[in-house]
């Protein structure tokens, strides 16, 4: 969480929901985290109020039950949802994940002008996973990513990212993108995710402006 940009600019409140992909354990400096990269990118046009309600280890049901209502109470302009990896790794049935994810996005779409949806990348590249588990993680991650895409396609004011490409290439070949725990992304990894997120953020601004009639000051 943090405030970025000129206080005289148009206020833009972004709320981030999800798991440790947002909380970024061990990443320093904090400005390297992809949510802060997004906020800093937008701060030349807006007074960005970035608020994170994410909790490490969260599954979609945790976001639905514990993060959704506090997020709506903040009256955000944009909500960005990053969840699904823990559902994939912990064997949550895909139909249950998709049902809960649909409910989450539907309720957000009723009240929030623009919604970012982070896809799930190739979890089979996680170094800490045993070799036998990597294939399972890859298959499960692809299924969850497809479920997120199906849900997003139903709601016109959502934009989904697709981290599959960078995880199956950069994260698979560059050890510096992984943190010391060999499970979470490092600062370098978050910079890669930031490059993926920034074009999504620009598209979300277009949707927000079209929906609200507001413009950057």
PDB file of C-alpha atoms in Angstrom, residues 19-207:
ATOM      1  CA  UNK A  19      -2.156 -13.875  -2.336  1.00  0.00           C
ATOM      2  CA  UNK A  20       1.617 -13.661  -1.955  1.00  0.00           C
ATOM      3  CA  UNK A  21       1.937 -12.697  -5.609  1.00  0.00           C
ATOM      4  CA  UNK A  22       0.814  -9.300  -4.292  1.00  0.00           C
ATOM      5  CA  UNK A  23       2.344  -9.298  -0.804  1.00  0.00           C
ATOM      6  CA  UNK A  24       5.745 -10.157  -2.353  1.00  0.00           C
ATOM      7  CA  UNK A  25       7.535 -11.764   0.625  1.00  0.00           C
ATOM      8  CA  UNK A  26      11.203 -10.868   0.825  1.00  0.00           C
ATOM      9  CA  UNK A  27      11.165  -8.391  -2.071  1.00  0.00           C
ATOM     10  CA  UNK A  28      13.244  -5.254  -1.543  1.00  0.00           C
ATOM     11  CA  UNK A  29      12.946  -2.443  -2.346  1.00  0.00           C
ATOM     12  CA  UNK A  30       9.161  -2.374  -2.075  1.00  0.00           C
ATOM     13  CA  UNK A  31       8.941  -0.221  -5.193  1.00  0.00           C
ATOM     14  CA  UNK A  32      10.151  -3.252  -7.180  1.00  0.00           C
ATOM     15  CA  UNK A  33       6.912  -5.124  -6.483  1.00  0.00           C
ATOM     16  CA  UNK A  34       4.634  -5.226  -9.480  1.00  0.00           C
ATOM     17  CA  UNK A  35       1.679  -3.475  -7.742  1.00  0.00           C
ATOM     18  CA  UNK A  36       3.925  -0.550  -6.840  1.00  0.00           C
ATOM     19  CA  UNK A  37       5.339  -0.506 -10.362  1.00  0.00           C
ATOM     20  CA  UNK A  38       1.778  -0.084 -11.605  1.00  0.00           C
ATOM     21  CA  UNK A  39       1.093   2.706  -9.110  1.00  0.00           C
ATOM     22  CA  UNK A  40       4.319   4.523  -9.956  1.00  0.00           C
ATOM     23  CA  UNK A  41       3.601   4.199 -13.681  1.00  0.00           C
ATOM     24  CA  UNK A  42       0.192   5.834 -13.237  1.00  0.00           C
ATOM     25  CA  UNK A  43       1.402   8.517 -10.823  1.00  0.00           C
ATOM     26  CA  UNK A  44       2.422  10.893 -13.610  1.00  0.00           C
ATOM     27  CA  UNK A  45      -1.294  11.291 -14.396  1.00  0.00           C
ATOM     28  CA  UNK A  46      -3.047  10.569 -11.105  1.00  0.00           C
ATOM     29  CA  UNK A  47      -2.754  10.799  -7.355  1.00  0.00           C
ATOM     30  CA  UNK A  48      -2.706   7.052  -6.903  1.00  0.00           C
ATOM     31  CA  UNK A  49      -3.968   5.559  -3.669  1.00  0.00           C
ATOM     32  CA  UNK A  50      -2.799   1.941  -3.834  1.00  0.00           C
ATOM     33  CA  UNK A  51      -4.259  -0.329  -1.172  1.00  0.00           C
ATOM     34  CA  UNK A  52      -3.387  -3.994  -0.733  1.00  0.00           C
ATOM     35  CA  UNK A  53      -5.735  -6.329   1.116  1.00  0.00           C
ATOM     36  CA  UNK A  54      -3.918  -9.426  -0.104  1.00  0.00           C
ATOM     37  CA  UNK A  55      -2.888 -12.194   2.293  1.00  0.00           C
ATOM     38  CA  UNK A  56      -0.199 -14.739   1.535  1.00  0.00           C
ATOM     39  CA  UNK A  57      -1.492 -18.262   0.974  1.00  0.00           C
ATOM     40  CA  UNK A  58      -4.979 -17.126  -0.016  1.00  0.00           C
ATOM     41  CA  UNK A  59      -7.212 -19.183  -2.279  1.00  0.00           C
ATOM     42  CA  UNK A  60     -10.157 -17.693  -4.150  1.00  0.00           C
ATOM     43  CA  UNK A  61     -12.571 -18.653  -1.372  1.00  0.00           C
ATOM     44  CA  UNK A  62     -10.403 -16.695   1.102  1.00  0.00           C
ATOM     45  CA  UNK A  63     -10.551 -13.628  -1.126  1.00  0.00           C
ATOM     46  CA  UNK A  64     -14.301 -13.966  -1.522  1.00  0.00           C
ATOM     47  CA  UNK A  65     -14.911 -14.322   2.210  1.00  0.00           C
ATOM     48  CA  UNK A  66     -12.208 -12.100   3.682  1.00  0.00           C
ATOM     49  CA  UNK A  67     -11.079  -9.476   1.164  1.00  0.00           C
ATOM     50  CA  UNK A  68     -14.055  -8.639  -1.049  1.00  0.00           C
ATOM     51  CA  UNK A  69     -16.204  -6.644   1.383  1.00  0.00           C
ATOM     52  CA  UNK A  70     -13.297  -4.571   2.782  1.00  0.00           C
ATOM     53  CA  UNK A  71     -12.312  -3.818  -0.816  1.00  0.00           C
ATOM     54  CA  UNK A  72     -15.793  -2.629  -1.774  1.00  0.00           C
ATOM     55  CA  UNK A  73     -15.934  -0.486   1.372  1.00  0.00           C
ATOM     56  CA  UNK A  74     -12.938   1.464   0.033  1.00  0.00           C
ATOM     57  CA  UNK A  75     -14.984   2.474  -3.056  1.00  0.00           C
ATOM     58  CA  UNK A  76     -12.150   1.709  -5.473  1.00  0.00           C
ATOM     59  CA  UNK A  77     -11.839   2.915  -9.035  1.00  0.00           C
ATOM     60  CA  UNK A  78      -9.946  -0.236  -9.999  1.00  0.00           C
ATOM     61  CA  UNK A  79      -9.644  -3.608  -8.300  1.00  0.00           C
ATOM     62  CA  UNK A  80      -6.898  -6.008  -9.322  1.00  0.00           C
ATOM     63  CA  UNK A  81      -7.395  -9.683  -8.418  1.00  0.00           C
ATOM     64  CA  UNK A  82      -4.386 -11.991  -8.257  1.00  0.00           C
ATOM     65  CA  UNK A  83      -5.412 -15.408  -6.992  1.00  0.00           C
ATOM     66  CA  UNK A  84      -5.451 -18.985  -8.234  1.00  0.00           C
ATOM     67  CA  UNK A  85      -1.938 -20.331  -7.718  1.00  0.00           C
ATOM     68  CA  UNK A  86      -2.740 -21.724  -4.290  1.00  0.00           C
ATOM     69  CA  UNK A  87      -5.967 -23.235  -5.595  1.00  0.00           C
ATOM     70  CA  UNK A  88      -3.917 -24.940  -8.309  1.00  0.00           C
ATOM     71  CA  UNK A  89      -1.187 -26.232  -6.005  1.00  0.00           C
ATOM     72  CA  UNK A  90      -3.570 -27.369  -3.276  1.00  0.00           C
ATOM     73  CA  UNK A  91      -5.866 -29.328  -5.534  1.00  0.00           C
ATOM     74  CA  UNK A  92      -9.038 -27.239  -5.314  1.00  0.00           C
ATOM     75  CA  UNK A  93     -11.436 -28.726  -7.898  1.00  0.00           C
ATOM     76  CA  UNK A  94     -11.520 -26.585 -11.035  1.00  0.00           C
ATOM     77  CA  UNK A  95     -15.312 -26.361 -11.115  1.00  0.00           C
ATOM     78  CA  UNK A  96     -15.352 -25.120  -7.507  1.00  0.00           C
ATOM     79  CA  UNK A  97     -12.594 -22.620  -8.246  1.00  0.00           C
ATOM     80  CA  UNK A  98     -14.430 -21.320 -11.307  1.00  0.00           C
ATOM     81  CA  UNK A  99     -17.727 -21.013  -9.416  1.00  0.00           C
ATOM     82  CA  UNK A 100     -16.126 -19.003  -6.604  1.00  0.00           C
ATOM     83  CA  UNK A 101     -14.055 -16.904  -9.009  1.00  0.00           C
ATOM     84  CA  UNK A 102     -17.180 -16.109 -11.026  1.00  0.00           C
ATOM     85  CA  UNK A 103     -18.984 -14.981  -7.876  1.00  0.00           C
ATOM     86  CA  UNK A 104     -16.032 -12.792  -6.890  1.00  0.00           C
ATOM     87  CA  UNK A 105     -15.748 -11.089 -10.279  1.00  0.00           C
ATOM     88  CA  UNK A 106     -19.519 -10.717 -10.620  1.00  0.00           C
ATOM     89  CA  UNK A 107     -19.799  -8.900  -7.311  1.00  0.00           C
ATOM     90  CA  UNK A 108     -16.857  -6.664  -8.159  1.00  0.00           C
ATOM     91  CA  UNK A 109     -18.242  -5.911 -11.615  1.00  0.00           C
ATOM     92  CA  UNK A 110     -21.488  -4.689 -10.057  1.00  0.00           C
ATOM     93  CA  UNK A 111     -19.696  -1.920  -8.146  1.00  0.00           C
ATOM     94  CA  UNK A 112     -16.200  -1.297  -9.541  1.00  0.00           C
ATOM     95  CA  UNK A 113     -15.548   0.537 -12.837  1.00  0.00           C
ATOM     96  CA  UNK A 114     -12.563  -1.577 -13.960  1.00  0.00           C
ATOM     97  CA  UNK A 115     -11.134  -4.901 -12.826  1.00  0.00           C
ATOM     98  CA  UNK A 116      -7.726  -6.420 -13.498  1.00  0.00           C
ATOM     99  CA  UNK A 117      -7.443 -10.208 -13.445  1.00  0.00           C
ATOM    100  CA  UNK A 118      -4.012 -11.766 -13.129  1.00  0.00           C
ATOM    101  CA  UNK A 119      -3.750 -15.072 -14.899  1.00  0.00           C
ATOM    102  CA  UNK A 120      -1.813 -17.980 -13.424  1.00  0.00           C
ATOM    103  CA  UNK A 121       1.540 -18.740 -15.000  1.00  0.00           C
ATOM    104  CA  UNK A 122       3.457 -21.977 -15.427  1.00  0.00           C
ATOM    105  CA  UNK A 123       3.820 -23.161 -11.829  1.00  0.00           C
ATOM    106  CA  UNK A 124       5.878 -26.095 -13.045  1.00  0.00           C
ATOM    107  CA  UNK A 125       8.854 -23.714 -13.187  1.00  0.00           C
ATOM    108  CA  UNK A 126       8.913 -23.244  -9.372  1.00  0.00           C
ATOM    109  CA  UNK A 127      12.413 -24.442  -8.381  1.00  0.00           C
ATOM    110  CA  UNK A 128      11.411 -25.704  -4.937  1.00  0.00           C
ATOM    111  CA  UNK A 129       8.890 -28.191  -6.250  1.00  0.00           C
ATOM    112  CA  UNK A 130      10.057 -31.810  -6.543  1.00  0.00           C
ATOM    113  CA  UNK A 131      10.441 -32.949 -10.134  1.00  0.00           C
ATOM    114  CA  UNK A 132       7.474 -35.307  -9.894  1.00  0.00           C
ATOM    115  CA  UNK A 133       5.263 -32.445  -8.700  1.00  0.00           C
ATOM    116  CA  UNK A 134       6.211 -30.026 -11.477  1.00  0.00           C
ATOM    117  CA  UNK A 135       4.143 -31.737 -14.144  1.00  0.00           C
ATOM    118  CA  UNK A 136       1.092 -31.773 -11.879  1.00  0.00           C
ATOM    119  CA  UNK A 137       1.614 -28.090 -11.040  1.00  0.00           C
ATOM    120  CA  UNK A 138       1.873 -27.204 -14.731  1.00  0.00           C
ATOM    121  CA  UNK A 139      -1.336 -29.016 -15.676  1.00  0.00           C
ATOM    122  CA  UNK A 140      -3.263 -27.615 -12.728  1.00  0.00           C
ATOM    123  CA  UNK A 141      -2.010 -24.069 -13.378  1.00  0.00           C
ATOM    124  CA  UNK A 142      -3.085 -24.221 -17.016  1.00  0.00           C
ATOM    125  CA  UNK A 143      -6.571 -25.370 -15.995  1.00  0.00           C
ATOM    126  CA  UNK A 144      -6.930 -22.540 -13.459  1.00  0.00           C
ATOM    127  CA  UNK A 145      -5.622 -19.994 -15.963  1.00  0.00           C
ATOM    128  CA  UNK A 146      -8.219 -21.137 -18.492  1.00  0.00           C
ATOM    129  CA  UNK A 147     -10.957 -20.880 -15.849  1.00  0.00           C
ATOM    130  CA  UNK A 148      -9.931 -17.288 -15.111  1.00  0.00           C
ATOM    131  CA  UNK A 149     -10.063 -16.522 -18.842  1.00  0.00           C
ATOM    132  CA  UNK A 150     -13.560 -18.013 -19.156  1.00  0.00           C
ATOM    133  CA  UNK A 151     -14.854 -15.926 -16.281  1.00  0.00           C
ATOM    134  CA  UNK A 152     -13.197 -12.752 -17.522  1.00  0.00           C
ATOM    135  CA  UNK A 153     -14.772 -13.194 -20.952  1.00  0.00           C
ATOM    136  CA  UNK A 154     -18.222 -12.805 -19.372  1.00  0.00           C
ATOM    137  CA  UNK A 155     -17.549  -9.364 -17.908  1.00  0.00           C
ATOM    138  CA  UNK A 156     -16.755  -6.491 -20.289  1.00  0.00           C
ATOM    139  CA  UNK A 157     -14.928  -4.232 -17.831  1.00  0.00           C
ATOM    140  CA  UNK A 158     -12.249  -6.789 -16.960  1.00  0.00           C
ATOM    141  CA  UNK A 159      -8.774  -7.189 -18.426  1.00  0.00           C
ATOM    142  CA  UNK A 160      -6.768 -10.374 -17.875  1.00  0.00           C
ATOM    143  CA  UNK A 161      -2.993 -10.692 -17.924  1.00  0.00           C
ATOM    144  CA  UNK A 162      -1.282 -13.847 -19.132  1.00  0.00           C
ATOM    145  CA  UNK A 163       1.951 -14.572 -17.264  1.00  0.00           C
ATOM    146  CA  UNK A 164       2.305 -18.025 -18.819  1.00  0.00           C
ATOM    147  CA  UNK A 165       4.775 -16.864 -21.435  1.00  0.00           C
ATOM    148  CA  UNK A 166       7.212 -15.113 -19.093  1.00  0.00           C
ATOM    149  CA  UNK A 167       7.069 -17.930 -16.540  1.00  0.00           C
ATOM    150  CA  UNK A 168       7.700 -20.664 -19.096  1.00  0.00           C
ATOM    151  CA  UNK A 169      10.623 -18.719 -20.573  1.00  0.00           C
ATOM    152  CA  UNK A 170      12.256 -16.118 -18.320  1.00  0.00           C
ATOM    153  CA  UNK A 171      11.411 -17.743 -14.978  1.00  0.00           C
ATOM    154  CA  UNK A 172      12.334 -21.165 -16.332  1.00  0.00           C
ATOM    155  CA  UNK A 173      15.812 -20.069 -17.415  1.00  0.00           C
ATOM    156  CA  UNK A 174      16.846 -17.178 -15.125  1.00  0.00           C
ATOM    157  CA  UNK A 175      17.436 -18.175 -11.487  1.00  0.00           C
ATOM    158  CA  UNK A 176      17.610 -14.505 -10.440  1.00  0.00           C
ATOM    159  CA  UNK A 177      13.840 -14.203 -10.939  1.00  0.00           C
ATOM    160  CA  UNK A 178      13.268 -16.450  -7.886  1.00  0.00           C
ATOM    161  CA  UNK A 179      13.651 -15.449  -4.248  1.00  0.00           C
ATOM    162  CA  UNK A 180      15.804 -17.176  -1.684  1.00  0.00           C
ATOM    163  CA  UNK A 181      12.958 -19.531  -0.792  1.00  0.00           C
ATOM    164  CA  UNK A 182      12.929 -20.774  -4.422  1.00  0.00           C
ATOM    165  CA  UNK A 183       9.141 -20.463  -4.371  1.00  0.00           C
ATOM    166  CA  UNK A 184       8.244 -16.771  -4.613  1.00  0.00           C
ATOM    167  CA  UNK A 185       9.394 -14.259  -7.209  1.00  0.00           C
ATOM    168  CA  UNK A 186      12.400 -12.075  -6.374  1.00  0.00           C
ATOM    169  CA  UNK A 187      12.665  -8.340  -7.002  1.00  0.00           C
ATOM    170  CA  UNK A 188      13.962  -9.187 -10.480  1.00  0.00           C
ATOM    171  CA  UNK A 189      10.976 -11.457 -11.017  1.00  0.00           C
ATOM    172  CA  UNK A 190       8.594  -8.720  -9.941  1.00  0.00           C
ATOM    173  CA  UNK A 191      10.182  -6.368 -12.457  1.00  0.00           C
ATOM    174  CA  UNK A 192       9.303  -8.934 -15.137  1.00  0.00           C
ATOM    175  CA  UNK A 193       5.726  -9.109 -13.826  1.00  0.00           C
ATOM    176  CA  UNK A 194       5.618  -5.310 -13.809  1.00  0.00           C
ATOM    177  CA  UNK A 195       6.446  -5.178 -17.517  1.00  0.00           C
ATOM    178  CA  UNK A 196       3.474  -7.488 -18.047  1.00  0.00           C
ATOM    179  CA  UNK A 197       1.142  -5.526 -15.756  1.00  0.00           C
ATOM    180  CA  UNK A 198       1.742  -1.968 -16.965  1.00  0.00           C
ATOM    181  CA  UNK A 199      -0.019  -2.360 -20.355  1.00  0.00           C
ATOM    182  CA  UNK A 200      -2.936  -3.971 -18.503  1.00  0.00           C
ATOM    183  CA  UNK A 201      -3.037  -0.948 -16.171  1.00  0.00           C
ATOM    184  CA  UNK A 202      -3.209   1.435 -19.133  1.00  0.00           C
ATOM    185  CA  UNK A 203      -6.138  -0.521 -20.581  1.00  0.00           C
ATOM    186  CA  UNK A 204      -7.899  -0.457 -17.196  1.00  0.00           C
ATOM    187  CA  UNK A 205      -7.545   3.333 -17.134  1.00  0.00           C
ATOM    188  CA  UNK A 206      -9.257   3.518 -20.532  1.00  0.00           C
ATOM    189  CA  UNK A 207     -12.118   1.387 -19.207  1.00  0.00           C
TER     190      UNK A 207
END
